[in-house]
Coordinates of C-alpha atoms and ligand atoms in Angstrom, one line a residue:
Chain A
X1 CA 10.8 -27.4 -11.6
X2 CA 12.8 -28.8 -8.6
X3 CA 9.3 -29.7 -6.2
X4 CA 8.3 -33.1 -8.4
X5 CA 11.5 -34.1 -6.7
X6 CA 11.1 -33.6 -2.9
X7 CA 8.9 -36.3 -2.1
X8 CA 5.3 -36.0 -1.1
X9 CA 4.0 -38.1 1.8
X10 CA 1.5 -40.4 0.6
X11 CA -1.7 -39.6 2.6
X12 CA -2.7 -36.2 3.2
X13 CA -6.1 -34.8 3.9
X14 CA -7.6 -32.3 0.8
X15 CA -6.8 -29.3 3.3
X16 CA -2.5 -30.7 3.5
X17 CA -2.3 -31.1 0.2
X18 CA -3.4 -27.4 -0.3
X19 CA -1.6 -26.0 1.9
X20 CA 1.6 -27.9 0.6
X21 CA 1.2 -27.3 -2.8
X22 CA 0.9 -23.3 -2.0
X23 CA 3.8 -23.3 0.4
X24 CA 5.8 -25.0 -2.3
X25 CA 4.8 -22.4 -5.4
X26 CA 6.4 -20.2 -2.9
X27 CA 9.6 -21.8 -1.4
X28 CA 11.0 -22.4 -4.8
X29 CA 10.7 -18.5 -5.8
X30 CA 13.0 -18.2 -2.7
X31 CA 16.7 -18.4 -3.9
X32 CA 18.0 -21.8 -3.0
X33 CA 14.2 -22.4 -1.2
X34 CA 14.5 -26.4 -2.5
X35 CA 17.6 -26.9 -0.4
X36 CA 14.7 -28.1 2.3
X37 CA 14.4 -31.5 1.3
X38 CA 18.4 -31.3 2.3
X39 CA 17.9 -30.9 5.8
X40 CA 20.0 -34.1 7.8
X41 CA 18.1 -32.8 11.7
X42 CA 21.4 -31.7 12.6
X43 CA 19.3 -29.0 15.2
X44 CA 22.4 -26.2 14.4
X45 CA 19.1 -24.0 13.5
X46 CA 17.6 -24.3 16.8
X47 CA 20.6 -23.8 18.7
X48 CA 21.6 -21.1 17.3
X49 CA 17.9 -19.2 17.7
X50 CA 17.9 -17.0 20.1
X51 CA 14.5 -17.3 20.5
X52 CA 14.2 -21.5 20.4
X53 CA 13.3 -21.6 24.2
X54 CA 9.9 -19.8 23.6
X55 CA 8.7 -21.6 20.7
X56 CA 6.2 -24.5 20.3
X57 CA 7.8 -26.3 17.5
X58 CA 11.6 -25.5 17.0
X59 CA 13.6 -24.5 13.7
X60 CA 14.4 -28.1 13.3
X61 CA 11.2 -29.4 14.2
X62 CA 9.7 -27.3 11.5
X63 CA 11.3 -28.5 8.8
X64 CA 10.9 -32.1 10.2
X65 CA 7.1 -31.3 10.2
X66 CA 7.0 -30.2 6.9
X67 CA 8.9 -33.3 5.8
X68 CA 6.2 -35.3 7.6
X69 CA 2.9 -33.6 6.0
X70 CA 1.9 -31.8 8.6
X71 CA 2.2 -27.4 7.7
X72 CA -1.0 -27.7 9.2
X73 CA 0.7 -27.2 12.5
X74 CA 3.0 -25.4 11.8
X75 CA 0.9 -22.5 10.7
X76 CA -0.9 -22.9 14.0
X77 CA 2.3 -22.5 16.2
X78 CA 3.8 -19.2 17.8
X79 CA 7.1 -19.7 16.1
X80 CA 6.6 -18.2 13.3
X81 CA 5.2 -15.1 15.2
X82 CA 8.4 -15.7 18.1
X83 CA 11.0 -14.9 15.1
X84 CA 12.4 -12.2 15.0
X85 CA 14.4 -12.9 11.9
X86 CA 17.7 -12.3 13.0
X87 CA 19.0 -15.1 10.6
X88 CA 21.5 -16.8 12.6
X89 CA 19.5 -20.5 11.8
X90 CA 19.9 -19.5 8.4
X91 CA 23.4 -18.3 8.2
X92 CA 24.4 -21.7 9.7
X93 CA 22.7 -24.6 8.6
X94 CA 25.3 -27.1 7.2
X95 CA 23.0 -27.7 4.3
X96 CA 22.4 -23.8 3.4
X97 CA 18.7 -24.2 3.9
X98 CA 16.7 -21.2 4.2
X99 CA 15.2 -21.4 7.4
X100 CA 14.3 -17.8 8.1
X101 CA 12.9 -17.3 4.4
X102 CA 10.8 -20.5 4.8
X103 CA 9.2 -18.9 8.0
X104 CA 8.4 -15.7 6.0
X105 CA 6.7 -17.9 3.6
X106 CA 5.2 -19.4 6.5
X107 CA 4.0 -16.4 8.3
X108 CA 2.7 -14.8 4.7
X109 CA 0.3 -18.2 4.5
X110 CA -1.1 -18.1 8.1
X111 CA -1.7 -14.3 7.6
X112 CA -3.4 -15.0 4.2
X113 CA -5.5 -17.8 5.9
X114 CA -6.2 -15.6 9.1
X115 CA -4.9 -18.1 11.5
X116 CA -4.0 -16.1 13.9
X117 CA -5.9 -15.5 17.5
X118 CA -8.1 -12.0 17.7
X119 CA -5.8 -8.8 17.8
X120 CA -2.2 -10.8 17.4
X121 CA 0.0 -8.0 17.8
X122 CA 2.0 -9.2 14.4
X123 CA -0.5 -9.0 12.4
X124 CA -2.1 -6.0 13.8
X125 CA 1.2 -4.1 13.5
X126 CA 1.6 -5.3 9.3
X127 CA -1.8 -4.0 9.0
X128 CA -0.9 -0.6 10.6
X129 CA 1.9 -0.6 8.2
X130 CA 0.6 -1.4 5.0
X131 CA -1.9 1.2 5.4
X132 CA 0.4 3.8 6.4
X133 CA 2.6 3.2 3.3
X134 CA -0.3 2.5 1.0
X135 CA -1.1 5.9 2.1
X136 CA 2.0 7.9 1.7
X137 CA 4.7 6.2 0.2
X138 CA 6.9 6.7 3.3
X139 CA 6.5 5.4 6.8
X140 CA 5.2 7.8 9.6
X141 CA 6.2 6.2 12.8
X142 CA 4.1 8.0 15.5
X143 CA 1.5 7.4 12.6
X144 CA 2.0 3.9 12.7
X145 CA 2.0 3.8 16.6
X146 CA -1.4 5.5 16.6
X147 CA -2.9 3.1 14.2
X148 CA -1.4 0.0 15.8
X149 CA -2.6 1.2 19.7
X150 CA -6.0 1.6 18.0
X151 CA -6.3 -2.0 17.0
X152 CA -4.7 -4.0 20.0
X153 CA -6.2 -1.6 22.8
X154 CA -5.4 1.9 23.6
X155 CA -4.3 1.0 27.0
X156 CA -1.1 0.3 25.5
X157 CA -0.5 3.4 24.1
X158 CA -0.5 5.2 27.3
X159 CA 2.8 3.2 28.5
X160 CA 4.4 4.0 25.5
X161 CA 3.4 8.0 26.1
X162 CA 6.5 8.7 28.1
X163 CA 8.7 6.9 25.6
X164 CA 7.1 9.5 22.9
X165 CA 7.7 12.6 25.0
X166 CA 11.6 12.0 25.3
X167 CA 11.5 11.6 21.6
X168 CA 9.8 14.6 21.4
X169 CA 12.2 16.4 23.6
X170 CA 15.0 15.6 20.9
X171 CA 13.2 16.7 18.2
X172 CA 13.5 12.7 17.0
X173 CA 9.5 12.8 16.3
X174 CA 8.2 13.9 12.6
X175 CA 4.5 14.7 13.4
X176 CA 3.6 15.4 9.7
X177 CA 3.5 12.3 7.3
X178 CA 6.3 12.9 4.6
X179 CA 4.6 11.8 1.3
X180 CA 7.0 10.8 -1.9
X181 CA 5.8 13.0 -4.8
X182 CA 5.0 10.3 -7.6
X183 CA 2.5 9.1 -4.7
X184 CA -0.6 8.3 -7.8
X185 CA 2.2 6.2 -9.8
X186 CA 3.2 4.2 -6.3
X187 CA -0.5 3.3 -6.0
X188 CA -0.7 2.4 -9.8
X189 CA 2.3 0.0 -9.3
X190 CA 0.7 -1.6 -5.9
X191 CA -2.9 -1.8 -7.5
X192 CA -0.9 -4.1 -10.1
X193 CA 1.2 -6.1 -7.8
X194 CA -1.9 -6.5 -5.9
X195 CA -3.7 -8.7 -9.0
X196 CA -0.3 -11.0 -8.9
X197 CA -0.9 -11.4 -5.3
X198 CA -4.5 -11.7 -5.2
X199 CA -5.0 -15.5 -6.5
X200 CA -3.1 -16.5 -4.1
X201 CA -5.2 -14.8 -1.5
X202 CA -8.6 -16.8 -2.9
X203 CA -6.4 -20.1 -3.0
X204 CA -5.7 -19.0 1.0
X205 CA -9.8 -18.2 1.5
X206 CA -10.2 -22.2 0.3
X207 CA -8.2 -23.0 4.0
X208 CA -11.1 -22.8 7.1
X209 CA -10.6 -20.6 9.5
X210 CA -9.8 -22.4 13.2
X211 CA -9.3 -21.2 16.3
X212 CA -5.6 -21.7 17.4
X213 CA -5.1 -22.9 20.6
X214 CA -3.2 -20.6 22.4
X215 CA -3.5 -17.0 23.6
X216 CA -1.5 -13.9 22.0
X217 CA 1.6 -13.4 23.3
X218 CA 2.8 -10.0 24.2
Chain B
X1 CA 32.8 8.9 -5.8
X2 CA 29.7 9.0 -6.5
X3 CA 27.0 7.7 -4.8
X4 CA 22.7 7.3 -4.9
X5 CA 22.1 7.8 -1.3
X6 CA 18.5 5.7 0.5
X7 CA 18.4 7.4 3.7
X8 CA 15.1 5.2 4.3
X9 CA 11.9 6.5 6.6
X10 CA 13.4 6.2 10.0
X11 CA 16.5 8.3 9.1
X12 CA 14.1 11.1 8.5
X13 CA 12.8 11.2 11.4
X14 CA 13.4 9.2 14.8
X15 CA 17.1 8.6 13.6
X16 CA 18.1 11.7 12.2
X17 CA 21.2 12.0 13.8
X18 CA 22.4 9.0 11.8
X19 CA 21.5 10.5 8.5
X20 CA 23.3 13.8 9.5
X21 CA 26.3 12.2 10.7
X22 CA 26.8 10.0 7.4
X23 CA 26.3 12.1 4.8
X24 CA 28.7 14.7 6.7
X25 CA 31.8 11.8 7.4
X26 CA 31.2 10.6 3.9
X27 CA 31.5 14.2 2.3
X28 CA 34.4 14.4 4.8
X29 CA 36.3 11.7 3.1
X30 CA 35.0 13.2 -0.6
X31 CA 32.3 11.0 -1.1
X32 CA 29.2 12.6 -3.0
X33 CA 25.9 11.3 -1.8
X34 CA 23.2 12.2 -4.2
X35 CA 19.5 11.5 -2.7
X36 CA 17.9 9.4 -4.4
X37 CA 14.8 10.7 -6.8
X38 CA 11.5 10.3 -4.7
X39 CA 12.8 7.3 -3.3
X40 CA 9.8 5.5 -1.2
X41 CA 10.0 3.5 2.0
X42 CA 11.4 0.1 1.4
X43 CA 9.0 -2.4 3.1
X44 CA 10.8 -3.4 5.4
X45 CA 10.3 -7.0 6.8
X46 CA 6.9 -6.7 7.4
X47 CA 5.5 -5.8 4.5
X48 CA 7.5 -8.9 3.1
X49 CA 5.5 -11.1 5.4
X50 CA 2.6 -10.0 3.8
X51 CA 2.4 -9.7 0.3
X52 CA 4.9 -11.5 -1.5
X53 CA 4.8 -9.6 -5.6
X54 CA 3.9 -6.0 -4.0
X55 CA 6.8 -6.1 -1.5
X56 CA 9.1 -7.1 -4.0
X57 CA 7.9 -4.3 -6.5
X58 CA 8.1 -1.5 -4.3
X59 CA 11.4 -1.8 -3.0
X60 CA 12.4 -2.2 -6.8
X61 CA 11.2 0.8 -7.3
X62 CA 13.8 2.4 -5.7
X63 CA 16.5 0.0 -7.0
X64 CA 14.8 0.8 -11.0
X65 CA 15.3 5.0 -10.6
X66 CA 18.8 4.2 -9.2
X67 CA 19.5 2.2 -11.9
X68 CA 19.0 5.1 -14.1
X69 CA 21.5 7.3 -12.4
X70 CA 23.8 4.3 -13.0
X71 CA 25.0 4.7 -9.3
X72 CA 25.6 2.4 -6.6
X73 CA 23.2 2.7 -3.8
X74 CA 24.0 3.7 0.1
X75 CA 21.7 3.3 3.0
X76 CA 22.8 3.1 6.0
X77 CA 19.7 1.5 7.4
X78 CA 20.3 -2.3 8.0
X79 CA 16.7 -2.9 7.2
X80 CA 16.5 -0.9 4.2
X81 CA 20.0 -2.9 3.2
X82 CA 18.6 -6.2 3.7
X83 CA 15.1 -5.5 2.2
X84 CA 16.6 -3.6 -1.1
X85 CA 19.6 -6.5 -1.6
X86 CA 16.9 -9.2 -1.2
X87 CA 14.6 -8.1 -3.2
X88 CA 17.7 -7.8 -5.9
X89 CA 18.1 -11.6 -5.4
X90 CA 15.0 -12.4 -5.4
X91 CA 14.0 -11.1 -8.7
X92 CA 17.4 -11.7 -10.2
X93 CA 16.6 -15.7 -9.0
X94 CA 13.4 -16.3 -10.5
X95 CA 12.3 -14.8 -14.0
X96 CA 8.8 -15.2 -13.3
X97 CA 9.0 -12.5 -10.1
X98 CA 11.0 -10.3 -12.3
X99 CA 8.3 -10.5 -15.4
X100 CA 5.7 -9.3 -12.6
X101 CA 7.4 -7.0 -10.8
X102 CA 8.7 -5.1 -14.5
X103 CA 5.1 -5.6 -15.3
X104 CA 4.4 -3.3 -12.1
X105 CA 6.8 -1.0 -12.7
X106 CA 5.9 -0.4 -16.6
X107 CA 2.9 1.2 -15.0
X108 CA 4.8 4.1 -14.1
X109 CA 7.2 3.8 -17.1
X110 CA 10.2 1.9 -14.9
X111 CA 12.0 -0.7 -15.6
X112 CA 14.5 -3.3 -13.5
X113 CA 17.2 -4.5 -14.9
X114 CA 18.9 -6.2 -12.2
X115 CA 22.4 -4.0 -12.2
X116 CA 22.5 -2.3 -9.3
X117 CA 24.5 -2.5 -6.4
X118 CA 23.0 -1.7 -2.5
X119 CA 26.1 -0.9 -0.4
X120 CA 26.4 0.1 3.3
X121 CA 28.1 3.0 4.6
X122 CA 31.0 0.7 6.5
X123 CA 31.6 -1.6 3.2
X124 CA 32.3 2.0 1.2
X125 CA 34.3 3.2 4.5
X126 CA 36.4 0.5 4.2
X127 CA 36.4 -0.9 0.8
X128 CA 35.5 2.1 -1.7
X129 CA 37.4 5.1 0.6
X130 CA 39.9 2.9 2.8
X131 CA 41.2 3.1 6.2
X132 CA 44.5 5.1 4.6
X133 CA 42.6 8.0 3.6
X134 CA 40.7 7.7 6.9
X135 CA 43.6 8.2 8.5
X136 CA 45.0 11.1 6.6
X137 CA 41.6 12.8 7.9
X138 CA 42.4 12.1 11.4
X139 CA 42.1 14.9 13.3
X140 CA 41.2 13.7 17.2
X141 CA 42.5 10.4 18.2
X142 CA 39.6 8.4 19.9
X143 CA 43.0 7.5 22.7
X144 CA 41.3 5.9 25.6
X145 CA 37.8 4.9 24.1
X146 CA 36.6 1.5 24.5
X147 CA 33.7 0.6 22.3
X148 CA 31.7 -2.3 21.7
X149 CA 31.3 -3.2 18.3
X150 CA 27.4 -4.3 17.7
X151 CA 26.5 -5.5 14.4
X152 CA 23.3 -6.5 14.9
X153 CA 21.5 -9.0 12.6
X154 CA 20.6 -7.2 9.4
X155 CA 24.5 -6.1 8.1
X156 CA 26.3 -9.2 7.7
X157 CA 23.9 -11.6 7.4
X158 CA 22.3 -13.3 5.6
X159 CA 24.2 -14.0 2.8
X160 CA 27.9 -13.8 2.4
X161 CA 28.5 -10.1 1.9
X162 CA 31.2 -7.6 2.6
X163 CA 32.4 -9.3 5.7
X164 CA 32.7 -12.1 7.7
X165 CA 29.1 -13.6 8.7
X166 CA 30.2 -15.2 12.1
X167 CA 33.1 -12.3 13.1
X168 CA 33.2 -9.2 11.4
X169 CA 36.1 -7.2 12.0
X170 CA 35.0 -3.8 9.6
X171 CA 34.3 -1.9 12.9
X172 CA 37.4 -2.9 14.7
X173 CA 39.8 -2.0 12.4
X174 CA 38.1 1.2 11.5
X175 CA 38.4 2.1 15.0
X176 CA 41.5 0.7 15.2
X177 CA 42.6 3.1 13.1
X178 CA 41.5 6.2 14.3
X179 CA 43.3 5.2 17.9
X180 CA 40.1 3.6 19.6
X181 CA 40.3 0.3 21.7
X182 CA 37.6 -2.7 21.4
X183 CA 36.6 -4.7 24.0
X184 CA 35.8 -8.1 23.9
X185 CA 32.3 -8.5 23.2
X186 CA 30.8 -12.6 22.3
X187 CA 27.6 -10.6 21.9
X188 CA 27.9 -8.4 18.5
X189 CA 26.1 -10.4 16.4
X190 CA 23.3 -11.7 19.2
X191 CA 19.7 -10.1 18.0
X192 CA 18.0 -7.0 19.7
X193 CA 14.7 -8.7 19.8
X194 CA 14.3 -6.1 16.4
X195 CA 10.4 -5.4 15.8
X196 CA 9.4 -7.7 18.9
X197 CA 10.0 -4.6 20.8
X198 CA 6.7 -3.8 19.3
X199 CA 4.9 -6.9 19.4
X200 CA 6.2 -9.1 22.0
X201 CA 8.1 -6.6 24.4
X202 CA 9.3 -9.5 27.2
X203 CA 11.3 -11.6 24.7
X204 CA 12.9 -8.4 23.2
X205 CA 13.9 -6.9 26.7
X206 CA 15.8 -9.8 27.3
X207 CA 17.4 -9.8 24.2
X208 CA 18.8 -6.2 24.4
X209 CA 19.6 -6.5 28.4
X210 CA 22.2 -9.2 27.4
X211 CA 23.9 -7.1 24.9
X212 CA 23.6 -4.3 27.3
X213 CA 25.4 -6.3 30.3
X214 CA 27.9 -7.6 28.1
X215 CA 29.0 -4.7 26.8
X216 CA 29.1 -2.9 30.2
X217 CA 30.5 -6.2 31.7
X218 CA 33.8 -5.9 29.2
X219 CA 34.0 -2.2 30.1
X220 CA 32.7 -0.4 27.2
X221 CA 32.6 3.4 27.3
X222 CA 29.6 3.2 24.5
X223 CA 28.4 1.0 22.1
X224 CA 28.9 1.5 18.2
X225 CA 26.0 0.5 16.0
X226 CA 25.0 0.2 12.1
X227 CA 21.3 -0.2 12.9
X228 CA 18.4 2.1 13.4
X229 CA 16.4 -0.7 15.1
X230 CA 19.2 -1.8 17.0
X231 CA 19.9 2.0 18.4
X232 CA 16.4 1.9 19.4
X233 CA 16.1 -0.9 21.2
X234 CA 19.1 -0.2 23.3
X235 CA 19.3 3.3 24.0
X236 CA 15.3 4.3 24.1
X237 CA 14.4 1.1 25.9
X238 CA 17.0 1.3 28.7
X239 CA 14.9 2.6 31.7
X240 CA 12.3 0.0 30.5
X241 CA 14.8 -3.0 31.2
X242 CA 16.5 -1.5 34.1
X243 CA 13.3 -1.6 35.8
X244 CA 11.9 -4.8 34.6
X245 CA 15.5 -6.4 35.6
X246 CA 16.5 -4.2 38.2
X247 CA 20.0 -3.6 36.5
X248 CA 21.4 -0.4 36.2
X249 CA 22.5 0.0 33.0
X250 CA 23.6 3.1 31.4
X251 CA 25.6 3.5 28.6
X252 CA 25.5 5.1 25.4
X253 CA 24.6 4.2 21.5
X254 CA 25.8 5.8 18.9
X255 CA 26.1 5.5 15.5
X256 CA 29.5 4.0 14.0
X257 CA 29.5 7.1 12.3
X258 CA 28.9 9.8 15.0
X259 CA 32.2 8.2 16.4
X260 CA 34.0 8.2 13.6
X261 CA 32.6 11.9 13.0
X262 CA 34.5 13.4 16.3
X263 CA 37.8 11.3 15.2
X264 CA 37.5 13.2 11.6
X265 CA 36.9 16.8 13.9
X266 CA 33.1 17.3 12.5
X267 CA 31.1 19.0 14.9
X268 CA 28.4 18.1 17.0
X269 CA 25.6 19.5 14.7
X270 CA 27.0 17.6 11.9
X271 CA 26.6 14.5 13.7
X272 CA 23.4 15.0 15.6
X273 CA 25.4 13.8 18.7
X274 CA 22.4 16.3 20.5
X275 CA 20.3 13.8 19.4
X276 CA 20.9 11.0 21.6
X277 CA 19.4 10.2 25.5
X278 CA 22.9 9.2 26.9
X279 CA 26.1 11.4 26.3
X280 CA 29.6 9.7 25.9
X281 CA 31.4 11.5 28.8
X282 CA 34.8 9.9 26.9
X283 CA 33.8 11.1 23.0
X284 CA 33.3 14.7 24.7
X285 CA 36.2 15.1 25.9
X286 CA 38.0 13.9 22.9
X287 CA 35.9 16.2 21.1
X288 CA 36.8 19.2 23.7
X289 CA 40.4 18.5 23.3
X290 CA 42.3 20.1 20.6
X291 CA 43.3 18.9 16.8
X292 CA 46.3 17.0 16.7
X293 CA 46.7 17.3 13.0
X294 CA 45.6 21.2 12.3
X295 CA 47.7 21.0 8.7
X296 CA 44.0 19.3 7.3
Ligands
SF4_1 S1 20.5 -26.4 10.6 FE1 19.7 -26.9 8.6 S2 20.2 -29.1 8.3 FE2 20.4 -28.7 10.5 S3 18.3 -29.2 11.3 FE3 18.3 -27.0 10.9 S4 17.5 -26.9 8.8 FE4 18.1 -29.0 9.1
SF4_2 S1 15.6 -16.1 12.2 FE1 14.0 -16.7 13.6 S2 14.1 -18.9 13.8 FE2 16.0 -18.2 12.8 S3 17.4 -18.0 14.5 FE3 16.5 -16.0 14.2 S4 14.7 -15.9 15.6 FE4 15.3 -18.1 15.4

């Protein structure tokens, strides 16, 4: 495996290591993820983000942080929330290194950990998802709306109401949740997936929860 | 040709118009789109956040019953595209995902086996059919119509697929071909703000206004899309960012192939034109006017 290679910075506290270590295991499953240690802090990543001027830490400062030993912050920052994944860092770096990947990776650990403030609208939408699919096989979007309000404040909701009703108007809203038929041998293939994912979730319980030091944006 | 067709969730309901106006351009041009077998929603990006094996093995699901009908996969949806040709890589990459993902799937007596193929509707339109037999199907010239081309982010990128990642041209020559003109447009592969609509409405309002005054800046009549998300973004939130920027925006999105649709002489219930908020006052007349080539 390519990660004995990419060097290791020499002192890092029990939590870094761990938290290294488990974003590794999961960078190299990413096709071409070890390009990282390739990165020359060219800043073509960050330039090309749309999004760049309301991060904390930029594209390229990311990887640069990572380099340094610290995912510590970066799993604390709003970038990886800020991201929409549109790609474009990706698509461009000289040295083909998966930037938008790596912040999946990124965002799958600091969800695992719950580092995330109270009702971050990110994580409260995945939620809404997964338990909407889970459910039905299918996604039901005013379903997933309803859950989603629910958990980030119902006040919401209402300003979305008018938005709803024009939908309505076109007939573009499916009230009743389609379900695929083979719905018992979806949930036998997620219970499965979910032992494969769920070591990885105890390794991410390990990681103490802090507060992170900024307010939810949205 | 033959076809699996993954219409994905929001094709059956907020975006039906899109669904209807594929499957009836690509019967049109004598494509056969089969549905595929109790196909189940792809994940999408967010469920790829999450949870790395289970994502992975429920959008193989879909790509292990295609593989049985030994068909190539559409979707239009650049989402479901993404997801279903990443999750191909992905396990195709790395052994050890593939081991647990067929060890999912056995549950249900599946198996992946890495062969298919996930295709978009414009890479068949202009790769599999061609723009000659487009043309013989011509039956209203788009003469006049200035569209925007927008890509979005989900089509051509990431990786290197049926076009150009930094200018695509698949839209323009389409149109091209049917008689329509484009207008310059820097923004067509700029992001909509995609799911941050959702979660983080401010950043994604600006996003979409850009595209929206750069399309209207060049003159577009209407913007041509590939993307559910996209369409959304643009067309539903348009009061929303006229207000919050005090613009006054108002043009319409519609799906590559409800324009195409007209140019081919469907009609308007086989491409769900009804469908969307803002009406093409251009594509209506075109579609008013008469055939120019009745011998089809
Ligand atoms: S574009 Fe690539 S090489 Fe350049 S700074 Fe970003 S990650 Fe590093
Ligand atoms: S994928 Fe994310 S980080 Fe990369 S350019 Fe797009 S918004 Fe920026």
């Amino acid at each position: 495996m390519k990660i004995a290679e990419i060097q290791i910075p020499g002192m890092l506290s029990r939590k870094e290591a761990d938290l290294r270590t488990a974003f590794l295991n999961s960078v190299h499953l990413i096709p071409g993820g070890d390009k990282i240690k390739a990165c020359i802090q060219c800043g073509t990543c960050t330039g090309s983000c749309p999004l760049s001027y309301l991060m904390d830490i930029t594209p390229r400062e990311l990887v640069a942080l990572f380099r340094a030993g610290d995912i510590d912050s970066i799993i604390k920052s709003r970038t990886i929330w800020v991201c929409a994944s549109c790609y474009s860092c990706q698509t461009r770096c000289p040295q083909s290194i998966k930037v938008t990947d790596i912040i999946y990776t990124l965002k799958r650990m600091a969800m695992n950990r719950k580092v995330y403030p109270k009702k971050f609208p990110v994580h409260s939408l995945s939620d809404s998802f997964i338990k909407s699919m889970n459910a039905f096989g299918r996604l039901n979007e005013p379903r997933l709306m309803v859950y989603y309000f629910i958990k980030t404040g119902i006040w919401k909701g209402f300003s979305f109401l008018p938005l709803a009703l024009r939908l309505m108007k076109k007939g573009r809203l499916e009230l009743t949740a389609p379900k695929i038929k083979d719905i018992n041998g979806f949930r036998k293939i997620i219970k499965k997936a979910q032992e494969f994912d769920m070591p990885l979730e105890i390794a991410a319980r390990a990681y103490r929860e802090e507060a992170v030091g900024y307010k939810a944006v949205g | 040709m033959k076809y699996s067709y993954y219409p994905g969730c929001s094709l059956h309901s907020v975006h039906k118009g899109y669904d209807i106006s594929c499957r009836s351009v690509l019967n049109c041009l004598g494509c056969e789109l089969k549905e595929l077998e109790d196909w189940n929603c792809c994940g999408a990006t967010i469920y790829m956040s999450i949870k790395r094996t289970t994502s992975l093995a429920i959008a193989t699901r879909n790509l292990a019953i295609a593989e049985k009908e030994g068909l190539d996969v559409v979707t239009p949806c650049s989402s479901c595209y993404t997801i279903l040709n990443k999750a191909h890589k992905y396990v195709k990459n790395s052994e050890e995902l593939l081991d647990k993902v067929n060890a999912c799937l056995s549950e249900v007596g599946l198996e992946y086996n890495c062969t298919v193929r996930v295709r978009h509707p414009l890479d068949v339109l202009i790769n599999d059919i061609g723009l000659e037999i487009v043309k013989l199907h011509l039956k209203k010239p788009l003469n006049g119509l200035k569209i925007a081309n927008y890509y979005g982010c989900q089509i051509v990128r990431p990786d290197k697929g049926f076009d150009d990642r930094e200018n695509p041209r698949s839209m323009e020559n389409l149109f091209e071909t049917i008689g329509a003109e484009e207008v310059y447009f820097p923004n067509k592969l700029r992001c909509c703000g995609g799911m941050l609509m959702t979660t983080y409405e401010d950043a994604a309002l600006k996003l979409s206004e850009e595209i929206l005054d750069s399309a209207e800046e060049n003159g577009a009549d209407c913007i041509a899309t590939t993307c559910p998300l996209c369409q959304m973004n643009l067309e539903a939130y348009q009061q929303k960012i006229n207000k919050k920027f005090g613009t006054n925006h108002h043009i319409p999105i519609l799906f590559f192939t409800q324009i195409l649709g007209v140019a081919l002489g469907l009609k308007e219930e086989e491409l769900g034109l009804e469908k969307n908020f803002y009406r093409c006052e251009k594509l209506d007349e075109i579609y008013k006017g008469s055939l120019v080539n009745e011998s089809l």
